[in-house]
Short mmCIF file of C-alpha atoms and ligand atoms in Angstrom, two decimals:
data_model
loop_
_atom_site.label_atom_id
_atom_site.label_comp_id
_atom_site.label_asym_id
_atom_site.label_seq_id
_atom_site.Cartn_x
_atom_site.Cartn_y
_atom_site.Cartn_z
CA MET A 17 -10.88 9.84 25.21
CA GLN A 18 -11.27 11.67 21.46
CA ASP A 19 -10.57 10.35 18.08
CA TRP A 20 -9.28 12.64 15.26
CA ASN A 21 -8.26 11.68 11.74
CA VAL A 22 -5.56 14.11 11.92
CA ILE A 23 -3.89 15.84 14.72
CA VAL A 24 -1.90 19.47 14.31
CA ILE A 25 0.05 20.66 16.87
CA GLY A 26 0.99 24.11 16.37
CA ALA A 27 -1.31 26.76 14.49
CA GLY A 28 0.96 28.86 12.90
CA ALA A 29 1.26 29.32 8.74
CA ALA A 30 2.36 25.69 8.07
CA GLY A 31 -0.63 23.95 10.51
CA LEU A 32 -2.87 26.20 9.25
CA MET A 33 -2.87 25.66 5.59
CA CYS A 34 -2.45 21.74 6.09
CA ALA A 35 -5.47 21.81 8.56
CA ILE A 36 -7.19 23.73 5.62
CA GLU A 37 -6.34 21.26 3.14
CA ALA A 38 -7.01 18.23 5.40
CA GLY A 39 -10.60 19.63 6.41
CA LYS A 40 -11.30 20.22 2.54
CA ARG A 41 -10.86 16.44 1.76
CA GLY A 42 -13.06 15.43 4.60
CA ARG A 43 -10.47 14.30 7.36
CA LYS A 44 -11.56 15.49 10.75
CA VAL A 45 -8.75 17.73 11.74
CA LEU A 46 -7.79 19.07 15.24
CA VAL A 47 -5.34 21.69 15.51
CA LEU A 48 -3.97 22.52 19.12
CA ASP A 49 -1.63 25.21 20.34
CA HIS A 50 0.29 26.23 23.16
CA ALA A 51 -0.50 29.69 22.68
CA THR A 52 -3.31 32.23 23.88
CA LYS A 53 -2.80 34.42 21.20
CA LEU A 54 -3.11 32.61 17.38
CA CYS A 55 -0.49 33.18 14.98
CA GLU A 56 2.01 35.71 16.66
CA LYS A 57 4.43 35.50 13.77
CA ILE A 58 2.12 35.70 11.13
CA ARG A 59 1.37 39.06 13.04
CA ILE A 60 4.35 40.41 13.45
CA SER A 61 5.98 39.49 10.22
CA GLY A 62 6.94 42.12 7.59
CA GLY A 63 6.76 45.03 10.00
CA GLY A 64 2.91 43.86 10.58
CA ARG A 65 2.54 43.34 6.90
CA CYS A 66 3.17 40.25 6.47
CA ASN A 67 5.75 39.86 3.57
CA PHE A 68 3.37 36.68 2.76
CA THR A 69 5.32 35.15 -0.58
CA ASN A 70 7.84 36.17 -3.04
CA ILE A 71 6.63 36.08 -6.66
CA HIS A 72 10.06 34.90 -7.91
CA THR A 73 10.16 31.63 -5.81
CA THR A 74 12.53 29.13 -6.88
CA PRO A 75 14.19 26.47 -4.97
CA SER A 76 17.46 28.06 -4.77
CA ASP A 77 16.38 30.46 -2.33
CA PHE A 78 16.25 27.65 -0.05
CA ILE A 79 18.80 26.39 1.80
CA SER A 80 18.97 22.96 3.03
CA GLY A 81 20.94 19.75 3.80
CA ASN A 82 19.28 18.33 0.43
CA LYS A 83 18.78 21.20 -2.00
CA HIS A 84 16.22 19.43 -4.04
CA PHE A 85 14.32 18.16 -1.41
CA PRO A 86 11.72 21.46 -1.37
CA LYS A 87 11.17 21.49 -5.63
CA SER A 88 8.46 18.94 -5.36
CA ALA A 89 6.19 20.54 -2.41
CA LEU A 90 6.99 23.82 -3.75
CA ALA A 91 6.01 22.85 -7.44
CA ARG A 92 2.46 21.81 -6.49
CA TYR A 93 1.64 25.24 -4.44
CA THR A 94 3.01 28.47 -6.09
CA PRO A 95 2.93 31.56 -4.67
CA ASN A 96 -0.03 32.34 -7.29
CA ASP A 97 -2.08 29.25 -5.49
CA PHE A 98 -1.14 31.65 -2.35
CA LEU A 99 -2.56 34.55 -4.75
CA ASP A 100 -5.73 32.65 -5.44
CA LEU A 101 -6.57 32.62 -1.77
CA MET A 102 -6.16 36.07 -0.91
CA ALA A 103 -8.46 37.09 -4.40
CA LYS A 104 -11.18 34.76 -3.07
CA HIS A 105 -11.07 36.78 0.43
CA LYS A 106 -10.03 40.18 -1.25
CA ILE A 107 -7.24 40.86 0.48
CA LYS A 108 -4.98 43.61 -1.36
CA TYR A 109 -1.64 43.67 -1.51
CA HIS A 110 1.51 45.17 -3.90
CA GLU A 111 5.36 44.38 -4.36
CA LYS A 112 7.41 46.15 -2.42
CA THR A 113 10.78 45.18 -3.87
CA LEU A 114 12.34 41.86 -5.43
CA GLY A 115 9.15 40.44 -6.12
CA GLN A 116 8.35 40.67 -2.00
CA LEU A 117 4.58 40.63 -1.56
CA PHE A 118 3.27 42.78 1.27
CA CYS A 119 -0.68 43.45 2.90
CA ASP A 120 -1.97 46.93 1.95
CA ASN A 121 -3.22 46.81 5.26
CA SER A 122 -2.35 44.53 7.87
CA ALA A 123 -1.00 40.90 8.09
CA GLN A 124 -4.50 40.36 10.77
CA GLU A 125 -6.21 39.78 7.02
CA ILE A 126 -3.84 37.07 6.52
CA ILE A 127 -4.60 35.33 9.85
CA ASP A 128 -8.51 36.14 9.56
CA MET A 129 -8.41 34.30 5.93
CA LEU A 130 -6.91 31.09 7.35
CA LEU A 131 -8.60 30.78 10.22
CA SER A 132 -12.21 31.61 7.98
CA GLU A 133 -10.75 28.80 5.64
CA CYS A 134 -10.50 26.81 8.41
CA ARG A 135 -14.15 27.02 9.92
CA ASP A 136 -15.34 26.33 5.94
CA ALA A 137 -13.26 23.00 6.17
CA ARG A 138 -14.31 22.44 9.71
CA VAL A 139 -11.52 22.22 11.24
CA GLU A 140 -11.30 22.53 15.04
CA ILE A 141 -8.81 24.71 16.76
CA LYS A 142 -8.07 24.38 20.68
CA ASN A 143 -5.98 26.84 22.44
CA PRO A 144 -3.97 27.26 24.66
CA VAL A 145 -3.68 23.42 24.90
CA SER A 146 -0.41 22.22 26.02
CA VAL A 147 0.70 18.50 25.02
CA GLN A 148 2.82 16.65 27.61
CA ASN A 149 3.09 12.84 26.02
CA ILE A 150 3.32 11.57 22.73
CA ARG A 151 2.89 7.60 21.86
CA ARG A 152 3.05 5.46 18.82
CA LEU A 153 0.33 2.75 19.24
CA ALA A 154 0.70 -0.51 18.40
CA PRO A 155 -0.85 -1.55 14.54
CA LYS A 156 -3.21 -3.67 16.22
CA SER A 157 -5.39 -1.45 18.44
CA GLY A 158 -6.82 -0.02 15.37
CA PRO A 159 -6.58 2.89 13.11
CA GLU A 160 -5.33 5.31 15.47
CA ASN A 161 -1.45 5.78 15.33
CA PHE A 162 -0.73 8.22 17.94
CA SER A 163 -2.33 8.63 21.72
CA LEU A 164 -1.48 11.89 23.16
CA GLU A 165 -1.50 13.11 26.46
CA SER A 166 -2.46 17.15 26.63
CA SER A 167 -4.40 19.60 28.91
CA ILE A 168 -7.69 19.05 27.39
CA GLY A 169 -7.53 14.95 27.83
CA THR A 170 -6.66 12.11 25.73
CA LEU A 171 -6.98 12.19 21.87
CA THR A 172 -6.06 10.09 19.50
CA CYS A 173 -5.18 10.16 15.86
CA SER A 174 -4.00 8.57 12.55
CA SER A 175 -1.78 11.02 11.35
CA LEU A 176 -0.22 13.53 13.41
CA VAL A 177 1.40 16.83 11.57
CA ILE A 178 4.19 18.43 13.87
CA ALA A 179 4.15 21.90 13.01
CA THR A 180 5.82 24.06 15.79
CA GLY A 181 8.46 25.84 14.08
CA GLY A 182 11.72 27.06 14.61
CA LEU A 183 13.28 28.87 17.91
CA SER A 184 13.20 32.27 16.88
CA ILE A 185 11.43 34.81 19.43
CA PRO A 186 10.40 32.59 22.50
CA LYS A 187 8.79 35.45 24.01
CA ILE A 188 5.63 34.92 21.25
CA GLY A 189 5.72 31.25 21.79
CA ALA A 190 8.38 29.72 20.15
CA THR A 191 9.51 26.29 21.48
CA ASP A 192 12.26 23.38 20.63
CA PHE A 193 8.79 21.09 20.86
CA GLY A 194 9.25 19.59 17.06
CA HIS A 195 12.92 19.11 17.36
CA CYS A 196 12.35 17.27 20.67
CA ILE A 197 9.30 14.80 19.16
CA ALA A 198 12.06 14.10 16.45
CA LYS A 199 14.39 13.18 19.22
CA GLN A 200 12.10 11.12 20.74
CA PHE A 201 11.00 8.94 17.65
CA ASN A 202 14.78 8.44 16.55
CA ILE A 203 14.20 10.82 13.45
CA PRO A 204 17.39 12.77 12.55
CA MET A 205 18.04 16.39 13.12
CA THR A 206 20.64 18.77 11.37
CA PRO A 207 22.43 20.85 13.66
CA ILE A 208 20.57 24.43 14.05
CA ARG A 209 21.54 27.64 14.53
CA PRO A 210 19.90 31.22 13.70
CA GLY A 211 19.56 32.44 10.70
CA LEU A 212 17.97 35.87 8.82
CA VAL A 213 20.09 37.33 12.30
CA PRO A 214 22.22 40.86 12.71
CA LEU A 215 25.87 40.20 13.58
CA THR A 216 27.36 41.19 16.68
CA LEU A 217 31.00 42.43 16.46
CA ASN A 218 34.23 42.68 17.92
CA GLN A 219 35.13 45.56 20.22
CA GLU A 220 37.07 47.79 17.31
CA ASP A 221 34.33 46.92 14.77
CA LYS A 222 31.71 47.58 17.02
CA ASP A 223 32.73 51.08 17.93
CA PHE A 224 32.89 51.38 14.58
CA CYS A 225 29.63 50.67 13.72
CA LYS A 226 28.24 52.11 16.40
CA THR A 227 29.54 55.88 15.31
CA LEU A 228 27.80 55.28 12.18
CA SER A 229 24.56 53.71 13.65
CA GLY A 230 21.81 54.91 11.37
CA ILE A 231 23.30 55.15 8.37
CA SER A 232 22.10 52.61 5.37
CA GLN A 233 24.36 51.78 2.32
CA GLU A 234 23.47 49.49 -0.60
CA CYS A 235 26.28 46.62 -0.52
CA ILE A 236 26.82 42.96 -1.77
CA ALA A 237 27.92 41.28 1.22
CA SER A 238 29.46 37.78 0.13
CA VAL A 239 30.71 34.44 1.43
CA LYS A 240 32.10 31.99 -0.64
CA LYS A 241 30.11 31.84 -3.50
CA GLN A 242 27.30 33.42 -1.82
CA SER A 243 26.28 36.97 -2.07
CA PHE A 244 23.72 39.48 -1.85
CA LYS A 245 23.45 43.34 -3.46
CA GLU A 246 20.80 44.96 -0.78
CA ASN A 247 21.28 47.29 2.11
CA LEU A 248 23.66 47.53 4.68
CA LEU A 249 22.70 48.88 8.13
CA PHE A 250 24.86 49.79 10.94
CA THR A 251 23.50 49.79 14.11
CA HIS A 252 24.59 50.53 17.94
CA ARG A 253 25.53 46.95 17.98
CA GLY A 254 26.91 45.78 15.24
CA LEU A 255 25.36 45.11 11.59
CA SER A 256 22.10 44.54 10.15
CA GLY A 257 20.05 45.19 7.42
CA PRO A 258 18.58 42.92 4.61
CA ALA A 259 22.22 42.25 2.98
CA ILE A 260 23.77 41.18 6.54
CA LEU A 261 20.59 38.89 7.59
CA GLN A 262 20.47 37.42 3.78
CA ILE A 263 24.36 36.78 4.30
CA SER A 264 24.33 35.70 8.77
CA SER A 265 22.44 32.68 6.92
CA TYR A 266 25.27 31.67 5.36
CA LEU A 267 27.67 32.23 7.89
CA GLU A 268 29.01 29.54 9.86
CA PRO A 269 30.43 31.08 13.40
CA GLY A 270 34.04 32.86 13.54
CA LYS A 271 33.98 32.48 9.71
CA THR A 272 34.54 35.93 8.08
CA LEU A 273 32.66 37.97 5.37
CA THR A 274 33.24 40.41 2.77
CA ILE A 275 31.69 43.70 2.22
CA ASP A 276 31.51 45.57 -0.71
CA LEU A 277 30.46 48.72 0.30
CA LEU A 278 30.75 50.41 -3.23
CA PRO A 279 29.24 47.72 -6.07
CA ALA A 280 27.94 50.61 -8.78
CA GLN A 281 31.36 52.22 -8.91
CA ASN A 282 35.42 51.61 -8.95
CA ILE A 283 36.29 54.06 -6.31
CA GLU A 284 40.12 53.32 -7.06
CA THR A 285 39.72 55.16 -10.31
CA GLU A 286 38.15 58.06 -8.55
CA LEU A 287 40.86 58.08 -5.77
CA THR A 288 43.21 58.23 -8.61
CA ALA A 289 41.53 61.07 -11.26
CA GLU A 290 43.66 63.86 -11.53
CA GLU A 291 40.62 66.35 -10.80
CA ASN A 292 40.60 64.93 -7.42
CA LYS A 293 44.60 64.78 -6.64
CA LYS A 294 44.24 68.00 -4.56
CA LYS A 295 40.79 67.02 -2.84
CA SER A 296 40.81 65.63 0.87
CA LEU A 297 40.27 62.15 1.17
CA THR A 298 37.06 62.52 2.74
CA ASN A 299 35.54 64.94 0.04
CA VAL A 300 36.13 62.04 -2.48
CA LEU A 301 34.48 59.69 -0.86
CA ALA A 302 31.78 61.44 -0.06
CA PRO A 303 29.55 61.43 -2.87
CA PHE A 304 29.37 57.78 -2.97
CA LEU A 305 29.34 56.85 1.04
CA SER A 306 27.72 59.86 3.02
CA LYS A 307 29.34 62.06 4.34
CA ARG A 308 29.68 60.78 7.80
CA PHE A 309 30.72 57.24 6.44
CA ALA A 310 33.76 58.86 4.27
CA GLN A 311 34.70 60.90 7.59
CA GLU A 312 34.83 57.90 9.71
CA TRP A 313 35.93 55.54 7.49
CA VAL A 314 39.08 58.20 6.48
CA GLU A 315 39.70 58.77 10.39
CA ARG A 316 39.83 54.96 10.59
CA LYS A 317 41.54 53.85 7.45
CA ALA A 318 43.43 56.44 6.17
CA GLN A 319 44.97 59.88 7.52
CA ASN A 320 42.63 62.43 5.72
CA ARG A 321 45.11 63.41 3.21
CA THR A 322 45.05 63.77 -0.53
CA PRO A 323 45.14 61.29 -2.90
CA ALA A 324 48.62 63.40 -4.30
CA ASP A 325 50.06 62.99 -0.81
CA LEU A 326 49.27 59.12 -0.42
CA GLY A 327 50.70 57.09 -3.22
CA SER A 328 48.79 54.76 -5.56
CA ASN A 329 49.73 51.72 -3.40
CA LYS A 330 48.26 53.77 -0.30
CA LEU A 331 45.33 55.06 -2.62
CA ARG A 332 44.65 50.94 -3.74
CA ALA A 333 44.42 49.70 -0.51
CA ILE A 334 41.99 52.20 0.16
CA ALA A 335 40.11 51.11 -2.56
CA GLU A 336 40.32 47.61 -1.78
CA GLY A 337 38.91 48.34 1.71
CA ILE A 338 35.90 49.60 0.72
CA HIS A 339 34.93 46.85 -1.93
CA LYS A 340 36.28 44.21 0.09
CA TRP A 341 36.05 44.94 3.88
CA SER A 342 36.73 41.88 5.76
CA ILE A 343 34.48 41.38 8.74
CA THR A 344 34.67 38.11 11.33
CA PRO A 345 31.81 38.58 13.49
CA ALA A 346 32.11 37.80 17.10
CA GLY A 347 28.67 36.08 16.63
CA ASN A 348 24.91 37.30 16.28
CA GLU A 349 21.80 38.36 18.55
CA GLY A 350 20.26 34.98 18.29
CA TYR A 351 17.34 33.37 18.41
CA ALA A 352 15.83 36.72 20.30
CA LYS A 353 16.12 38.83 17.11
CA ALA A 354 16.77 35.73 14.23
CA GLU A 355 13.69 35.72 12.14
CA VAL A 356 14.60 32.11 11.08
CA THR A 357 16.19 28.78 12.75
CA LEU A 358 18.37 27.07 10.19
CA GLY A 359 18.41 23.10 9.97
CA GLY A 360 15.93 20.56 12.04
CA VAL A 361 14.34 17.76 11.27
CA ASN A 362 16.44 15.67 8.36
CA THR A 363 14.54 15.79 5.43
CA LYS A 364 16.31 12.52 4.44
CA ASP A 365 13.76 10.99 6.99
CA LEU A 366 11.15 12.14 5.06
CA SER A 367 8.82 11.94 2.09
CA SER A 368 9.49 15.48 -0.12
CA THR A 369 6.03 14.73 -1.58
CA THR A 370 4.06 14.36 1.41
CA MET A 371 5.97 15.18 4.73
CA GLU A 372 5.75 12.22 6.03
CA SER A 373 8.05 10.55 8.26
CA LYS A 374 10.01 7.43 5.98
CA THR A 375 10.21 5.73 9.65
CA ARG A 376 7.25 6.56 11.78
CA PRO A 377 4.71 6.46 9.31
CA GLY A 378 1.59 8.93 10.33
CA LEU A 379 3.71 11.45 11.53
CA PHE A 380 4.41 14.20 9.79
CA PHE A 381 6.70 17.49 9.82
CA ILE A 382 6.20 20.58 8.01
CA GLY A 383 7.60 24.61 7.92
CA GLU A 384 10.35 25.72 9.68
CA VAL A 385 10.69 22.74 12.13
CA VAL A 386 12.00 20.97 9.19
CA ASP A 387 15.44 21.62 7.46
CA VAL A 388 14.17 23.90 4.89
CA THR A 389 14.77 27.56 5.28
CA GLY A 390 14.42 30.33 3.18
CA HIS A 391 16.13 33.85 1.88
CA LEU A 392 14.43 36.51 3.59
CA GLY A 393 11.77 38.17 1.31
CA GLY A 394 8.86 36.14 1.64
CA PHE A 395 9.95 32.48 0.93
CA ASN A 396 9.75 31.06 4.35
CA PHE A 397 5.84 31.82 4.62
CA GLN A 398 5.76 30.19 0.81
CA TRP A 399 7.63 27.45 2.75
CA ALA A 400 5.23 27.01 5.00
CA TRP A 401 2.05 27.09 2.62
CA ALA A 402 3.63 24.43 0.49
CA SER A 403 5.05 21.79 2.78
CA GLY A 404 1.49 22.60 4.81
CA HIS A 405 -0.69 22.10 1.23
CA ALA A 406 1.80 18.88 0.62
CA ALA A 407 1.01 17.39 3.78
CA GLY A 408 -2.60 18.20 3.82
CA GLN A 409 -3.13 16.00 0.75
CA ALA A 410 -1.52 12.95 2.17
CA VAL A 411 -2.75 12.85 6.23
P1 FDA B 29 5.22 29.05 12.87
O1 FDA B 29 6.08 29.35 14.11
O2 FDA B 29 4.46 30.56 12.60
O3 FDA B 29 3.98 28.84 14.05
C1 FDA B 29 4.08 27.74 14.76
C2 FDA B 29 3.33 27.54 15.94
O4 FDA B 29 3.75 26.43 16.64
C3 FDA B 29 2.84 28.90 16.67
O5 FDA B 29 1.78 29.20 16.79
C4 FDA B 29 3.44 28.46 18.37
O6 FDA B 29 2.99 29.09 19.15
C5 FDA B 29 3.26 27.01 18.46
N1 FDA B 29 3.80 25.97 19.27
C6 FDA B 29 4.91 26.21 19.63
N2 FDA B 29 5.65 25.29 20.31
C7 FDA B 29 4.46 24.69 20.75
C8 FDA B 29 4.41 23.46 21.93
N3 FDA B 29 4.86 23.12 22.52
N4 FDA B 29 2.97 23.24 21.94
C9 FDA B 29 2.05 23.77 21.30
N5 FDA B 29 2.35 24.45 19.99
C10 FDA B 29 3.07 24.80 19.98
N6 FDA B 29 8.85 34.90 6.71
C11 FDA B 29 8.62 35.34 5.69
O7 FDA B 29 8.55 34.75 4.25
N7 FDA B 29 7.90 36.97 5.60
C12 FDA B 29 7.83 37.89 6.52
O8 FDA B 29 7.72 38.57 6.72
C13 FDA B 29 8.52 37.08 7.83
N8 FDA B 29 8.88 37.97 9.24
C14 FDA B 29 9.41 37.78 9.95
C15 FDA B 29 9.51 38.59 11.04
C16 FDA B 29 9.56 37.98 12.39
C17 FDA B 29 9.81 39.02 13.21
C18 FDA B 29 10.02 36.52 12.39
C19 FDA B 29 10.51 35.92 13.72
C20 FDA B 29 9.76 35.93 11.12
C21 FDA B 29 9.46 36.25 10.12
N9 FDA B 29 9.44 35.22 8.86
C22 FDA B 29 9.51 35.84 7.63
C23 FDA B 29 9.34 34.10 9.12
C24 FDA B 29 7.96 33.19 9.63
O9 FDA B 29 7.67 33.63 10.25
C25 FDA B 29 7.91 31.44 9.79
O10 FDA B 29 9.16 31.31 8.67
C26 FDA B 29 6.69 31.26 9.62
O11 FDA B 29 5.84 31.69 10.39
C27 FDA B 29 7.11 29.40 9.68
O12 FDA B 29 5.92 28.76 10.10
P2 FDA B 29 5.59 27.90 10.75
O13 FDA B 29 4.16 27.06 11.09
O14 FDA B 29 6.36 26.92 10.57
O15 FDA B 29 5.92 28.45 12.49
#
């Protein structure tokens, strides 16, 4: 039997940040992970360069059943706090676009930094370790609140932190462990589904996208009042690219999204311009949409005639089709391709300052397992750092 002040299950972004902060406070901390290789999500993130934060982070960049919940943790651990840590470890980074910060070299530098901070804070990390059973101990049996049956024996602790993340990319170790623990302790969950995920289409739309596969187009993708102006990517399976990933988190199954394929242009003005009347429709559209795109669009939506032949009603309908392309996806590519899991442990049960369960004192949930999901662009790691930091001050 080994006694610890704090046991963290999950040695990912949130778990390691929590362990570091708790260790620095002199707590005796053990981190357990079932994976053979630690921090795989950090390693593969941002195309191997880890988009580790976003300098423009605000609470409105997060989706949660309670939009106020992330405020406290985000205010107490900001992107600048993480940049201070990067500076301490002399890790170079750059802004790619829209406040998104990436390592100049490799995501491995972030992993090395976290593991080095763990060593300095005397945090012990053990992996691969599986946890089979968790029990809450009766208060009279001592200060240890929880007993864990694991592949390295029985462990006890006063604070137990669940940092096992979401369900995306099961092949690198994602599990529903955190969700199961919430259920075991009667902690409510909000419905979960893949987020930041490519969309799949019905056969007709899919055939169209297939012909355009590889083309990227700036657009505004919208669902209700939410919209994102970023690039869309046509793929042989459907639609992807940052605009689509972003809007996927707001798109409920079976609902329709609208795409403005030419946000910087009023294409109706071009279609009805005197100098364009005798040109083929493809040639009028080609300077704005790529030639291949213009050809396919015209073939699908209108005959390739001249604007003069088509008449104003038809031209208006073509313009509307480009500015308000309505798509009802068949579904999405699921957890195998999703960057995040939407939903999770219901924030109603958690303290927003400490991430501790209100109904199960001593039990904490941090990172992606909680019903807080960031937009694309470094926000999910910022939530992992901030929620891990918040719990690290309290465990
Ligand atoms: P995380 O998933 O990082 O860690 C969970 C840990 O728990 C893992 O080490 C896992 O092995 C362990 N675990 C799971 N089940 C267990 C069990 N049963 N027993 C023991 N251990 C268990 N975000 C961002 O801000 N910028 C980016 O660039 C990217 N890029 C990106 C790319 C890809 C391909 C994906 C899939 C995701 C991203 N993300 C991202 C999202 C980001 O990776 C994610 O939100 C954070 O890693 C979440 O951190 P957590 O610590 O909560 O979970």
